[in-house]
Coordinates of C-alpha atoms in Angstrom, one line a residue:
M1 CA 97.3 157.5 -114.9
A2 CA 96.9 154.0 -116.4
L3 CA 96.6 151.1 -114.1
N4 CA 99.5 148.7 -113.8
N5 CA 98.5 145.8 -116.0
N6 CA 101.0 143.5 -114.2
T7 CA 99.1 143.4 -110.9
T8 CA 98.0 140.0 -110.0
S9 CA 94.3 139.2 -110.2
S10 CA 92.6 136.3 -108.6
G11 CA 90.4 135.9 -111.6
Y12 CA 87.2 135.9 -109.5
N13 CA 86.2 139.5 -109.7
T14 CA 83.7 141.1 -112.0
P15 CA 85.2 142.9 -115.0
E16 CA 85.8 146.0 -112.8
S17 CA 88.7 144.2 -111.2
E18 CA 91.1 147.1 -111.3
L19 CA 90.7 147.5 -107.6
E20 CA 92.5 144.2 -106.9
G21 CA 96.2 144.7 -106.4
I22 CA 96.5 148.4 -107.3
L23 CA 97.9 149.2 -103.9
P24 CA 101.2 147.8 -102.6
V25 CA 101.0 145.1 -100.0
H26 CA 100.4 146.7 -96.5
P27 CA 103.6 146.6 -94.3
T28 CA 101.8 144.3 -91.8
A29 CA 101.2 141.8 -94.6
A30 CA 104.6 142.1 -96.3
R31 CA 106.9 139.2 -96.5
R32 CA 110.4 139.7 -95.1
P33 CA 112.4 136.6 -95.9
H34 CA 115.1 137.1 -93.2
A35 CA 114.6 137.3 -89.5
I36 CA 117.3 139.2 -87.5
V37 CA 120.8 137.7 -87.2
V38 CA 122.6 137.9 -83.9
Q39 CA 126.4 137.9 -84.1
S40 CA 127.5 136.6 -80.7
E41 CA 129.3 133.7 -79.0
N42 CA 125.9 133.0 -77.4
T43 CA 124.2 132.3 -80.7
S44 CA 124.9 129.9 -83.5
Y45 CA 123.1 129.1 -86.7
S46 CA 123.0 126.0 -88.8
D47 CA 120.8 125.3 -91.8
E48 CA 118.2 123.6 -89.5
Y49 CA 118.5 125.3 -86.1
I50 CA 119.1 128.5 -84.2
T51 CA 120.9 127.6 -80.9
A52 CA 121.2 130.3 -78.2
S53 CA 122.7 130.3 -74.7
F54 CA 120.6 132.2 -72.0
Q55 CA 121.2 133.1 -68.4
N56 CA 117.9 133.1 -66.5
R57 CA 118.5 135.5 -63.6
G58 CA 116.2 135.7 -60.6
A59 CA 116.2 136.0 -56.8
D60 CA 115.2 133.9 -53.9
V61 CA 113.6 135.9 -51.1
T62 CA 113.1 134.9 -47.4
V63 CA 111.9 137.0 -44.5
S64 CA 113.5 136.8 -41.1
N65 CA 112.2 139.0 -38.3
G66 CA 110.8 141.4 -40.8
Q67 CA 114.0 141.6 -42.8
F68 CA 113.9 140.6 -46.5
I69 CA 116.9 138.5 -47.4
V70 CA 117.5 138.4 -51.1
N71 CA 119.8 135.9 -52.8
P72 CA 120.3 136.4 -56.6
T73 CA 120.1 133.2 -58.6
M74 CA 121.1 132.3 -62.1
Q75 CA 120.4 129.2 -64.3
S76 CA 122.0 128.5 -67.6
F77 CA 119.9 127.2 -70.5
E78 CA 120.2 126.6 -74.2
F79 CA 117.3 127.1 -76.6
Q80 CA 117.2 125.3 -80.0
T81 CA 114.7 126.6 -82.5
K82 CA 113.9 124.9 -85.8
R83 CA 114.4 127.6 -88.4
A84 CA 111.9 126.4 -91.0
P85 CA 108.2 127.2 -90.1
S86 CA 105.9 124.2 -90.4
K87 CA 103.4 124.0 -93.2
T88 CA 100.5 124.8 -90.9
G89 CA 96.7 124.3 -91.0
L90 CA 94.2 126.1 -88.8
M91 CA 91.1 124.0 -88.0
M92 CA 88.6 126.2 -86.1
I93 CA 85.6 124.9 -84.2
G94 CA 83.0 127.5 -85.1
V95 CA 84.6 128.3 -88.5
G96 CA 81.2 129.4 -89.7
G97 CA 80.7 132.0 -86.9
N98 CA 81.6 135.7 -86.9
N99 CA 85.3 135.2 -85.9
G100 CA 85.8 132.2 -88.2
T101 CA 84.4 133.7 -91.3
T102 CA 86.1 137.1 -90.6
L103 CA 89.4 135.3 -90.2
C104 CA 89.0 133.3 -93.4
A105 CA 87.9 136.3 -95.5
T106 CA 90.6 138.6 -94.3
I107 CA 93.4 136.1 -94.8
L108 CA 92.0 135.6 -98.4
A109 CA 91.9 139.3 -98.9
N110 CA 95.5 139.7 -97.8
R111 CA 96.6 136.6 -99.8
H112 CA 95.1 138.1 -103.0
N113 CA 95.7 141.7 -102.1
I114 CA 92.0 142.5 -102.7
V115 CA 91.2 146.1 -102.1
W116 CA 87.6 147.4 -101.7
H117 CA 85.4 150.5 -101.6
T118 CA 84.1 151.8 -98.4
K119 CA 82.2 155.1 -97.8
E120 CA 85.6 156.5 -96.6
G121 CA 87.4 155.5 -99.9
I122 CA 89.5 152.6 -101.0
Q123 CA 90.6 150.2 -98.2
Q124 CA 93.4 147.7 -98.5
P125 CA 93.7 144.5 -96.5
N126 CA 96.2 144.4 -93.6
Y127 CA 97.0 142.7 -90.3
I128 CA 96.5 145.7 -88.0
G129 CA 95.6 144.4 -84.6
S130 CA 98.1 141.5 -84.7
V131 CA 100.8 141.8 -82.0
L132 CA 103.1 139.7 -84.1
R133 CA 102.5 141.4 -87.5
A134 CA 101.7 145.0 -86.5
S135 CA 103.8 145.7 -83.4
T136 CA 107.6 146.0 -83.0
V137 CA 110.2 145.1 -80.4
R138 CA 113.4 147.0 -79.5
I139 CA 116.5 145.0 -80.3
G140 CA 119.2 147.6 -79.5
T141 CA 120.6 150.9 -80.6
D142 CA 122.2 152.2 -83.8
P143 CA 125.8 152.9 -82.8
A144 CA 126.1 155.8 -85.3
T145 CA 123.1 157.7 -84.0
G146 CA 122.4 156.3 -80.6
K147 CA 118.7 155.8 -81.6
D148 CA 116.7 152.8 -80.7
V149 CA 116.2 150.1 -83.4
H150 CA 112.9 148.3 -83.5
V151 CA 111.8 145.4 -85.7
P152 CA 108.5 143.7 -86.2
V153 CA 107.9 141.0 -83.5
S154 CA 107.4 138.5 -86.3
D155 CA 111.0 139.2 -87.5
V156 CA 112.7 138.1 -84.2
L157 CA 112.4 134.4 -85.1
P158 CA 111.1 132.7 -88.3
M159 CA 107.3 132.5 -88.1
V160 CA 104.5 131.3 -90.3
H161 CA 103.1 134.0 -92.5
P162 CA 99.3 134.2 -91.9
N163 CA 98.7 134.2 -95.7
D164 CA 100.2 130.7 -95.7
L165 CA 97.8 129.1 -93.2
V166 CA 95.6 126.4 -94.6
L167 CA 92.0 127.0 -93.4
G168 CA 89.3 124.6 -92.4
G169 CA 87.2 123.4 -89.4
W170 CA 83.9 122.4 -88.0
D171 CA 80.6 124.1 -87.3
I172 CA 77.2 123.0 -86.0
S173 CA 75.7 125.2 -88.8
G174 CA 76.1 123.8 -92.3
V175 CA 75.8 127.2 -94.1
S176 CA 78.6 127.6 -96.7
L177 CA 81.3 130.0 -95.6
E178 CA 80.5 132.7 -98.1
K179 CA 76.9 132.7 -96.8
A180 CA 78.0 132.5 -93.2
M181 CA 80.2 135.6 -93.8
E182 CA 77.1 137.4 -95.2
R183 CA 75.1 136.3 -92.1
A184 CA 77.8 137.6 -89.8
K185 CA 77.5 141.2 -91.1
V186 CA 81.0 142.1 -90.1
L187 CA 82.8 143.0 -93.3
D188 CA 82.0 145.7 -95.9
Y189 CA 79.8 144.5 -98.7
D190 CA 82.4 145.2 -101.4
L191 CA 84.9 143.0 -99.7
Q192 CA 82.3 140.3 -99.2
R193 CA 81.4 140.5 -102.9
Q194 CA 85.0 140.0 -104.0
V195 CA 86.1 137.4 -101.5
A196 CA 83.0 135.2 -101.6
P197 CA 84.2 133.0 -104.5
H198 CA 87.4 132.3 -102.6
M199 CA 85.4 131.5 -99.5
A200 CA 83.4 129.0 -101.5
L201 CA 86.5 127.2 -102.4
I202 CA 87.2 126.4 -98.7
G203 CA 84.0 124.3 -98.7
K204 CA 81.3 123.8 -96.1
P205 CA 82.3 123.4 -92.5
L206 CA 82.7 119.8 -91.3
P207 CA 79.9 118.5 -89.1
S208 CA 80.5 119.2 -85.5
I209 CA 79.3 118.1 -82.0
Y210 CA 76.2 119.5 -80.4
Y211 CA 75.4 118.7 -76.8
P212 CA 72.5 121.1 -76.0
D213 CA 73.1 121.2 -72.3
F214 CA 76.4 123.1 -72.8
I215 CA 75.3 126.1 -74.9
A216 CA 72.3 128.3 -74.9
A217 CA 69.0 126.9 -76.1
N218 CA 68.7 129.7 -78.6
Q219 CA 71.5 128.1 -80.7
E220 CA 69.4 125.0 -81.5
A221 CA 68.0 126.6 -84.7
R222 CA 71.6 126.8 -86.1
A223 CA 72.4 123.2 -85.3
D224 CA 71.9 121.4 -88.7
N225 CA 75.4 120.1 -89.4
L226 CA 76.0 117.5 -86.7
I227 CA 78.1 114.4 -86.2
P228 CA 75.3 111.8 -85.7
G229 CA 74.6 109.9 -82.5
N230 CA 75.2 110.3 -78.8
D231 CA 78.3 108.1 -78.4
K232 CA 81.1 110.4 -77.3
Q233 CA 83.8 107.9 -78.0
A234 CA 82.6 107.6 -81.6
H235 CA 82.5 111.4 -81.7
L236 CA 86.1 111.5 -80.5
E237 CA 87.3 109.1 -83.1
H238 CA 85.4 111.1 -85.8
I239 CA 87.2 114.3 -84.9
R240 CA 90.5 112.6 -84.8
A241 CA 89.9 111.2 -88.2
D242 CA 88.9 114.7 -89.4
I243 CA 92.2 116.1 -88.2
R244 CA 94.2 113.3 -89.8
K245 CA 92.4 113.7 -93.1
F246 CA 92.8 117.5 -93.2
K247 CA 96.5 117.1 -92.4
E248 CA 97.0 114.5 -95.1
D249 CA 94.9 116.1 -97.8
N250 CA 96.8 119.4 -97.5
G251 CA 100.3 118.0 -97.0
L252 CA 100.6 119.7 -93.6
D253 CA 103.3 119.4 -91.0
R254 CA 101.2 120.9 -88.2
V255 CA 97.5 121.5 -87.4
V256 CA 96.5 124.0 -84.8
V257 CA 93.0 123.2 -83.5
F258 CA 91.2 126.3 -82.2
W259 CA 87.9 126.7 -80.3
T260 CA 86.2 129.9 -81.5
A261 CA 82.7 128.5 -81.2
N262 CA 80.0 129.4 -78.6
T263 CA 80.8 129.8 -75.0
E264 CA 79.8 126.7 -73.0
R265 CA 78.7 126.5 -69.5
Y266 CA 81.3 125.5 -66.9
S267 CA 81.8 121.8 -66.5
D268 CA 81.6 120.4 -63.0
I269 CA 84.9 118.9 -61.8
I270 CA 83.8 115.5 -60.5
P271 CA 86.2 113.0 -58.9
G272 CA 86.3 109.9 -61.0
V273 CA 85.0 111.6 -64.1
N274 CA 87.3 114.4 -65.3
D275 CA 89.9 114.8 -62.5
T276 CA 92.6 112.6 -64.1
A277 CA 93.5 111.6 -67.7
D278 CA 92.4 108.0 -67.3
N279 CA 89.1 109.0 -65.7
L280 CA 88.4 111.4 -68.4
L281 CA 89.1 108.9 -71.2
A282 CA 86.9 106.4 -69.4
S283 CA 84.2 109.1 -69.1
I284 CA 84.3 109.7 -72.8
K285 CA 84.0 106.0 -73.5
S286 CA 80.9 105.9 -71.3
S287 CA 79.5 109.1 -72.8
H288 CA 79.4 110.8 -69.4
S289 CA 77.1 113.9 -69.5
E290 CA 79.7 116.2 -68.0
V291 CA 82.2 115.8 -70.9
S292 CA 81.8 119.0 -73.0
P293 CA 82.2 119.4 -76.7
S294 CA 85.3 121.6 -76.2
T295 CA 86.9 119.1 -73.9
L296 CA 86.3 116.4 -76.5
F297 CA 88.0 118.5 -79.2
A298 CA 90.9 119.2 -76.9
V299 CA 91.3 115.5 -76.2
A300 CA 91.2 114.7 -79.9
A301 CA 93.9 117.2 -80.7
I302 CA 96.1 116.0 -77.8
L303 CA 95.8 112.3 -78.9
E304 CA 96.7 113.4 -82.5
G305 CA 99.7 115.3 -81.2
E306 CA 98.4 118.6 -82.4
P307 CA 98.1 121.8 -80.4
F308 CA 94.7 123.0 -79.1
V309 CA 93.9 126.6 -78.1
N310 CA 90.7 127.6 -76.4
G311 CA 89.4 131.0 -77.4
A312 CA 86.3 130.9 -75.2
P313 CA 85.9 131.3 -71.4
Q314 CA 84.6 127.9 -70.3
N315 CA 86.8 125.4 -68.4
T316 CA 87.7 123.2 -71.3
F317 CA 90.9 122.2 -69.6
V318 CA 89.6 120.2 -66.7
P319 CA 92.4 118.5 -64.7
G320 CA 92.2 115.3 -66.8
V321 CA 92.9 117.3 -70.0
I322 CA 96.0 118.9 -68.5
E323 CA 97.3 115.6 -67.3
L324 CA 96.6 114.0 -70.7
A325 CA 98.6 116.9 -72.4
E326 CA 101.5 116.3 -70.1
R327 CA 101.4 112.5 -70.8
H328 CA 101.5 113.1 -74.6
Q329 CA 103.7 116.2 -74.5
S330 CA 101.0 117.9 -76.6
F331 CA 100.5 121.6 -76.4
I332 CA 97.4 123.4 -75.1
G333 CA 96.6 127.1 -74.4
G334 CA 93.7 129.3 -73.3
D335 CA 91.4 130.7 -72.2
D336 CA 89.2 133.4 -73.8
L337 CA 90.3 136.0 -76.3
K338 CA 91.3 139.3 -74.7
S339 CA 90.3 141.9 -77.2
G340 CA 88.8 145.0 -75.7
Q341 CA 87.4 145.8 -72.2
T342 CA 89.5 143.2 -70.3
K343 CA 92.7 144.2 -72.1
L344 CA 92.1 147.9 -71.1
K345 CA 91.2 146.9 -67.6
S346 CA 94.5 145.0 -67.1
V347 CA 96.3 148.1 -68.1
L348 CA 94.3 150.7 -66.2
A349 CA 94.1 148.7 -63.0
E350 CA 97.8 148.2 -63.0
F351 CA 98.4 151.9 -63.7
L352 CA 96.2 152.9 -60.7
V353 CA 97.8 150.4 -58.3
N354 CA 101.3 151.2 -59.4
A355 CA 100.6 154.9 -59.0
G356 CA 99.7 154.2 -55.4
I357 CA 96.0 154.8 -56.0
K358 CA 93.5 152.3 -54.5
P359 CA 90.7 151.2 -56.8
L360 CA 87.6 150.5 -54.5
S361 CA 85.3 149.3 -57.3
I362 CA 85.4 148.4 -60.9
A363 CA 82.0 148.2 -62.7
S364 CA 81.9 146.9 -66.3
Y365 CA 78.9 146.9 -68.5
N366 CA 78.7 145.5 -72.1
H367 CA 76.1 145.1 -74.7
L368 CA 76.4 143.6 -78.2
G369 CA 74.2 142.1 -80.8
N370 CA 76.1 139.3 -82.5
N371 CA 75.6 135.5 -82.0
D372 CA 78.2 135.6 -79.2
G373 CA 76.0 138.0 -77.3
H374 CA 72.9 135.9 -78.1
N375 CA 74.5 132.8 -76.6
L376 CA 75.8 134.8 -73.6
S377 CA 72.2 136.0 -72.8
A378 CA 71.7 132.6 -71.2
E379 CA 72.7 132.6 -67.5
R380 CA 75.0 129.5 -67.4
Q381 CA 77.0 130.6 -70.5
F382 CA 77.3 134.2 -69.1
K383 CA 78.7 132.7 -65.9
S384 CA 81.6 131.3 -67.8
K385 CA 82.4 134.8 -69.3
E386 CA 81.9 136.4 -65.9
I387 CA 84.5 134.1 -64.3
S388 CA 87.1 134.7 -67.0
K389 CA 86.6 138.5 -66.8
S390 CA 86.5 138.7 -63.0
S391 CA 90.1 137.6 -62.1
V392 CA 91.9 140.1 -64.3
V393 CA 93.0 142.4 -61.5
D394 CA 93.9 139.8 -58.9
D395 CA 97.7 139.8 -59.4
M396 CA 97.8 143.6 -59.3
V397 CA 96.0 143.6 -56.0
D398 CA 98.3 140.8 -54.6
A399 CA 101.4 142.8 -55.5
N400 CA 100.5 145.8 -53.3
R401 CA 99.6 144.9 -49.7
L402 CA 100.2 148.5 -48.7
L403 CA 96.8 149.3 -50.3
Y404 CA 95.0 146.0 -49.8
K405 CA 95.0 143.8 -46.7
A406 CA 96.4 140.3 -47.2
P407 CA 94.1 137.3 -46.7
E408 CA 94.1 135.7 -43.4
V409 CA 96.3 132.6 -43.0
G410 CA 94.5 129.4 -42.2
P411 CA 95.6 126.7 -39.6
K412 CA 97.7 124.9 -42.3
G413 CA 99.5 128.1 -43.4
V414 CA 97.3 128.4 -46.5
P415 CA 95.7 131.8 -47.2
V416 CA 91.9 131.9 -46.8
G417 CA 90.2 133.7 -49.7
K418 CA 91.6 136.7 -51.6
G419 CA 91.9 139.2 -48.8
E420 CA 90.8 142.8 -49.4
H421 CA 89.8 143.3 -53.1
P422 CA 88.0 145.9 -55.2
D423 CA 84.3 145.3 -55.7
H424 CA 84.2 144.0 -59.2
I425 CA 81.0 143.5 -61.3
V426 CA 80.6 142.5 -64.9
V427 CA 77.3 142.8 -66.9
I428 CA 76.7 141.6 -70.5
K429 CA 73.4 142.3 -72.3
Y430 CA 72.3 141.2 -75.8
V431 CA 71.1 144.0 -78.0
P432 CA 70.5 142.7 -81.5
A433 CA 70.4 146.2 -83.2
V434 CA 74.1 146.9 -82.6
G435 CA 75.2 143.7 -84.3
D436 CA 79.0 143.0 -84.0
S437 CA 79.6 146.6 -82.7
K438 CA 80.1 146.0 -79.0
R439 CA 79.7 148.8 -76.4
A440 CA 81.7 148.6 -73.2
I441 CA 81.3 151.1 -70.3
D442 CA 83.7 151.0 -67.3
E443 CA 83.8 152.9 -64.1
Y444 CA 86.9 152.9 -61.8
Y445 CA 86.1 154.4 -58.4
S446 CA 89.3 154.8 -56.3
E447 CA 90.6 156.2 -53.0
I448 CA 93.2 158.9 -53.3
F449 CA 95.2 161.1 -50.9
C450 CA 93.8 161.6 -47.4
G451 CA 90.3 160.2 -48.0
G452 CA 89.7 161.7 -51.4
R453 CA 87.9 159.9 -54.2
N454 CA 88.5 159.7 -57.9
T455 CA 86.2 158.3 -60.7
I456 CA 87.4 157.4 -64.2
S457 CA 84.7 156.5 -66.7
I458 CA 85.4 155.0 -70.1
F459 CA 83.1 154.3 -73.0
N460 CA 84.5 151.9 -75.6
E461 CA 82.9 151.0 -78.9
C462 CA 84.5 148.4 -81.0
E463 CA 83.9 145.9 -83.8
D464 CA 84.1 142.7 -81.8
S465 CA 85.2 140.2 -84.5
L466 CA 87.7 142.6 -86.1
L467 CA 89.5 142.9 -82.7
A468 CA 89.3 139.1 -82.0
T469 CA 90.4 137.8 -85.4
P470 CA 94.0 139.1 -85.3
L471 CA 94.3 137.5 -81.8
I472 CA 93.4 134.1 -83.3
L473 CA 96.1 134.6 -85.9
D474 CA 98.7 135.5 -83.2
L475 CA 97.8 132.6 -81.0
T476 CA 98.0 130.2 -84.0
I477 CA 101.3 131.5 -85.3
L478 CA 102.9 131.7 -81.8
T479 CA 101.7 128.2 -81.0
E480 CA 103.3 126.8 -84.1
L481 CA 106.5 128.6 -83.3
L482 CA 106.6 127.2 -79.7
T483 CA 106.3 123.7 -81.1
R484 CA 109.6 124.3 -82.8
V485 CA 111.4 125.5 -79.7
K486 CA 113.3 123.1 -77.4
Y487 CA 115.5 123.7 -74.4
R488 CA 118.0 122.1 -72.1
K489 CA 119.8 123.1 -68.9
T490 CA 123.5 123.4 -69.4
S491 CA 124.6 123.0 -65.8
G492 CA 125.6 119.5 -64.7
E493 CA 125.4 116.5 -67.1
P494 CA 124.6 117.5 -70.7
K495 CA 121.1 116.4 -71.7
D496 CA 119.1 116.2 -74.9
F497 CA 116.9 119.1 -75.9
A498 CA 113.4 118.7 -74.7
P499 CA 110.1 120.4 -75.7
L500 CA 108.6 123.2 -73.6
Y501 CA 106.0 122.4 -71.0
P502 CA 102.6 121.6 -72.6
V503 CA 100.7 124.5 -71.1
L504 CA 101.6 127.5 -73.3
S505 CA 101.4 130.3 -70.7
L506 CA 103.4 132.5 -73.2
L507 CA 100.1 133.0 -75.0
S508 CA 98.7 134.9 -72.1
Y509 CA 99.0 138.4 -73.7
M510 CA 96.1 137.5 -75.9
L511 CA 93.9 135.7 -73.3
K512 CA 91.6 136.9 -70.5
A513 CA 92.1 133.9 -68.2
P514 CA 95.5 132.5 -69.0
L515 CA 96.0 128.8 -68.5
V516 CA 99.3 128.3 -66.6
K517 CA 101.3 125.4 -65.3
P518 CA 99.5 123.9 -62.3
G519 CA 100.8 125.3 -59.0
T520 CA 102.1 128.5 -60.5
D521 CA 100.5 132.0 -60.2
V522 CA 98.5 133.6 -63.1
V523 CA 99.9 136.8 -64.4
N524 CA 97.2 139.2 -65.7
S525 CA 99.3 142.3 -66.0
L526 CA 99.4 143.2 -69.7
N527 CA 102.9 144.8 -69.4
R528 CA 104.3 141.7 -67.7
Q529 CA 102.7 139.4 -70.2
R530 CA 104.2 141.4 -73.1
N531 CA 107.6 141.6 -71.4
A532 CA 107.6 137.8 -70.9
L533 CA 106.8 137.2 -74.6
E534 CA 109.5 139.7 -75.8
S535 CA 112.1 138.3 -73.4
F536 CA 111.4 134.7 -74.5
L537 CA 111.7 135.5 -78.2
K538 CA 115.0 137.3 -77.5
A539 CA 116.3 134.5 -75.4
C540 CA 115.8 132.1 -78.3
V541 CA 118.3 134.2 -80.3
G542 CA 120.7 134.9 -77.5
L543 CA 119.7 138.5 -76.7
E544 CA 119.1 140.0 -73.2
S545 CA 115.7 141.3 -72.5
N546 CA 115.1 145.1 -72.9
S547 CA 116.9 147.3 -70.4
D548 CA 115.1 150.6 -69.9
L549 CA 117.8 151.6 -67.4
L550 CA 119.5 153.4 -70.4
L551 CA 122.6 153.7 -68.2
E552 CA 124.6 155.3 -71.0
T553 CA 122.3 158.3 -70.8
R554 CA 122.7 158.7 -67.1
I555 CA 126.4 158.7 -66.6
W556 CA 129.3 160.9 -67.9

């Protein structure tokens, strides 16, 4: 059969370009111009906004003489979502690394529908692994058949298509992006060959900040593309100017600044240095040694009114950053991409505890050979990763005090420590030979009925960057959406719509150590994180969250 001569070609291929565009666009990359439409008195549509009423139902619980007293509560809200997605740029710190080059190359492959040869046959580009693009949400039932109806998550509200993201960013390595992609050794050669000219058009990474004390010494050899000098205030102004220029040059409405660079060591929280917004700004002005590169980028984004997402485990968001984000009503989210072992752990630990089984120990071992593993081979950088991985089971344990003893209460009524908790150890080793193919081994050792023991062992092999890249897309697209959502309480005096709280805890499904509003509990349960995201998206169009009661199937 002759090839379809009407298929679009990028013009960059060798004469054997028949592979480009011969397959239809993958469903996860397809454009669907219309999101769902809700016909309800709770939902109204204008050319500019979707406005929806929502009842937030909960319960207040008090305990009196061992008796739980439950008082149902309800608050009325309206959500207003701007319908048109912003023209959005994604500026990555670490754009020349494994994640950055993989993201750029795969977006370009999807944008041009470049297909390529592998030893398994012809492969087409897609967005498999993206929660927004490759998973679905139940929105109701078909009245004719009684069957559930599911739609892609990205169709619940208008969202940016990943192909439309304008790409750029910074890197301490000045290697051009097509060469950096080759250095990463993540993608198949035939894809690299075809996408390299497109990568070259993005240009070299912008010079970045390098403070050797914050990343492993083994990264020094890559640091040849640096903003000069040691003046952190000058560095801050340089980054802010980069963001403004990128936005202006590309005619953007919104820029999401995303840290996907090396894991830094933890910053010390020092009173008078980074504990308040004003102290942090003063510390930047005086070039204090405890201001990290990632914190400097976060401050730059906040001051420019653009969202910042931290995809690494370090404590970028020191208290002064959070206060600054609150002051400027600028959005922040983090920390640490949750792609493999930790995501599985948050599911399996919850399953065991909810089944009434008591995990006694969880031992996790990893080895990998990419540059992330190289950097994490340094003790202080590994400590950041260990901290982000270690807290993942805390809320599951706290939810079941039948199995685990609660912490003792101190003299001021504040719990002391965590109470009884599974032994939990995390090990990460650098093994260059395996490259981007990460190996993770987990053992769950649990107490079962009447003193019995149960052991579950899991071996997981994954392509690290190919799992992480779709999460960067999801976090970027969801962050842009949340900048278009406003809310107001409808009880009492009517008020103007206001933006959401700056800390975007709705991003937590994709993150190991979710950043939450100060004073609120962290939720690590993957099911609860997913339910929260689905429920919020539905609330914005006036739909109730999913009911698995299925009452109609249980009554006459």
